[in-house]
Amino acid sequence: MSEKLQKVLANAGQGSRREMEKWIEQGRISVNGNVATLGDRVEITDQIRVDGQLLTLAQEKPVCRVLMYNKPEGELCSRKDPEGRATVFDRLPKITNGRWIAVGRLDINTSGLLLFTNDGELANRLMHPKHEIEREYAVRVFGEVDEKVISQLKKGVELEDGVAKFTTIRRRPGDDESLNSWFSVTLSEGRNREVRRLWESQGMQVSRLIRVSYGGLELQKRLPQGGWIELTLEDVNPLRQSVQLPNETESLINEKRNKLDHVRISRMRRSVKKHKLNKNLKRRK
């Protein structure tokens, strides 16, 4: 039975469906020696090449894996950077079948929860607007925010790419004498810099932005910045259920090694510090 080419590529762990559609448009994919076009369907027996390299399609879909990563400010959500800057992919564990796909993006000045998966279909559905997966952010805004601004941001604001709004806005406790105010905001789509642009539309400056949850999955408080942990089926399957995918029944996690205890946290911090030092040294050369 034939399937859409971009879906086959996503299921093979090459990237999300959206990313695969871009690759097809860029002429990076060929099927049986012919440059592929959007709309092509393929069989398991077809020869698919990505940038000239033959793609081996597994007869069975690999085990769905999901990583939780605590992104620091200053890292790019790109696989490589021409300027040699740090990226969120630099320190992820090696994967034998497919590759890690980032579920959405965070800009270089935003920190917090970032999910990675080897399942292209899961990544695609978690990012697709029709599934309305909720994202929650902690945002620090410079200046006084009155109720009129809050009401407008919940009602909707016309941005250059359409109307956008926060689903909820809640003030977080803070210093009454500070010039900054902290808020918890949620929205159900992931447009480029959407949180920042919404506040900027009201003349407000965002001085700090942290993603704290995605699809109901909260960032583990003990997870150091730059550290990652693989999710158990207890967390993976609710994510899959939220986008109408069947439960995963297998896991590659060693429960004992995956425990986020004091020893592992200390090891993560040392590793992150060492990587940062090495990265800086390379850029100076």
mmCIF file with all atom_site columns, C-alpha atoms in Angstrom, residues 18 32 59-60 75 122 124 127 132 192 207 259 273-274:
data_model
loop_
_atom_site.group_PDB
_atom_site.id
_atom_site.type_symbol
_atom_site.label_atom_id
_atom_site.label_alt_id
_atom_site.label_comp_id
_atom_site.label_asym_id
_atom_site.label_entity_id
_atom_site.label_seq_id
_atom_site.pdbx_PDB_ins_code
_atom_site.Cartn_x
_atom_site.Cartn_y
_atom_site.Cartn_z
_atom_site.occupancy
_atom_site.B_iso_or_equiv
_atom_site.pdbx_formal_charge
_atom_site.auth_seq_id
_atom_site.auth_comp_id
_atom_site.auth_asym_id
_atom_site.auth_atom_id
_atom_site.pdbx_PDB_model_num
ATOM 1  C CA . ARG A 1 18  ? 6.591  20.045 7.235  1.00 0.00 ? 18  ARG A CA 1
ATOM 2  C CA . ASN A 1 32  ? 13.736 5.474  -8.145 1.00 0.00 ? 32  ASN A CA 1
ATOM 3  C CA . GLN A 1 59  ? 9.997  -3.057 7.864  1.00 0.00 ? 59  GLN A CA 1
ATOM 4  C CA . GLU A 1 60  ? 8.924  -2.256 11.409 1.00 0.00 ? 60  GLU A CA 1
ATOM 5  C CA . GLU A 1 75  ? 21.416 28.145 21.971 1.00 0.00 ? 75  GLU A CA 1
ATOM 6  C CA . LEU A 1 122 ? 4.296  12.481 16.536 1.00 0.00 ? 122 LEU A CA 1
ATOM 7  C CA . ASN A 1 124 ? 4.201  16.740 13.115 1.00 0.00 ? 124 ASN A CA 1
ATOM 8  C CA . MET A 1 127 ? 3.209  21.057 16.128 1.00 0.00 ? 127 MET A CA 1
ATOM 9  C CA . GLU A 1 132 ? -4.300 22.956 19.506 1.00 0.00 ? 132 GLU A CA 1
ATOM 10 C CA . ASN A 1 192 ? 7.525  32.405 15.249 1.00 0.00 ? 192 ASN A CA 1
ATOM 11 C CA . SER A 1 207 ? 12.852 40.828 29.349 1.00 0.00 ? 207 SER A CA 1
ATOM 12 C CA . LYS A 1 259 ? 16.700 8.449  37.428 1.00 0.00 ? 259 LYS A CA 1
ATOM 13 C CA . LYS A 1 273 ? 30.094 23.342 31.527 1.00 0.00 ? 273 LYS A CA 1
ATOM 14 C CA . LYS A 1 274 ? 32.807 21.369 29.711 1.00 0.00 ? 274 LYS A CA 1
#
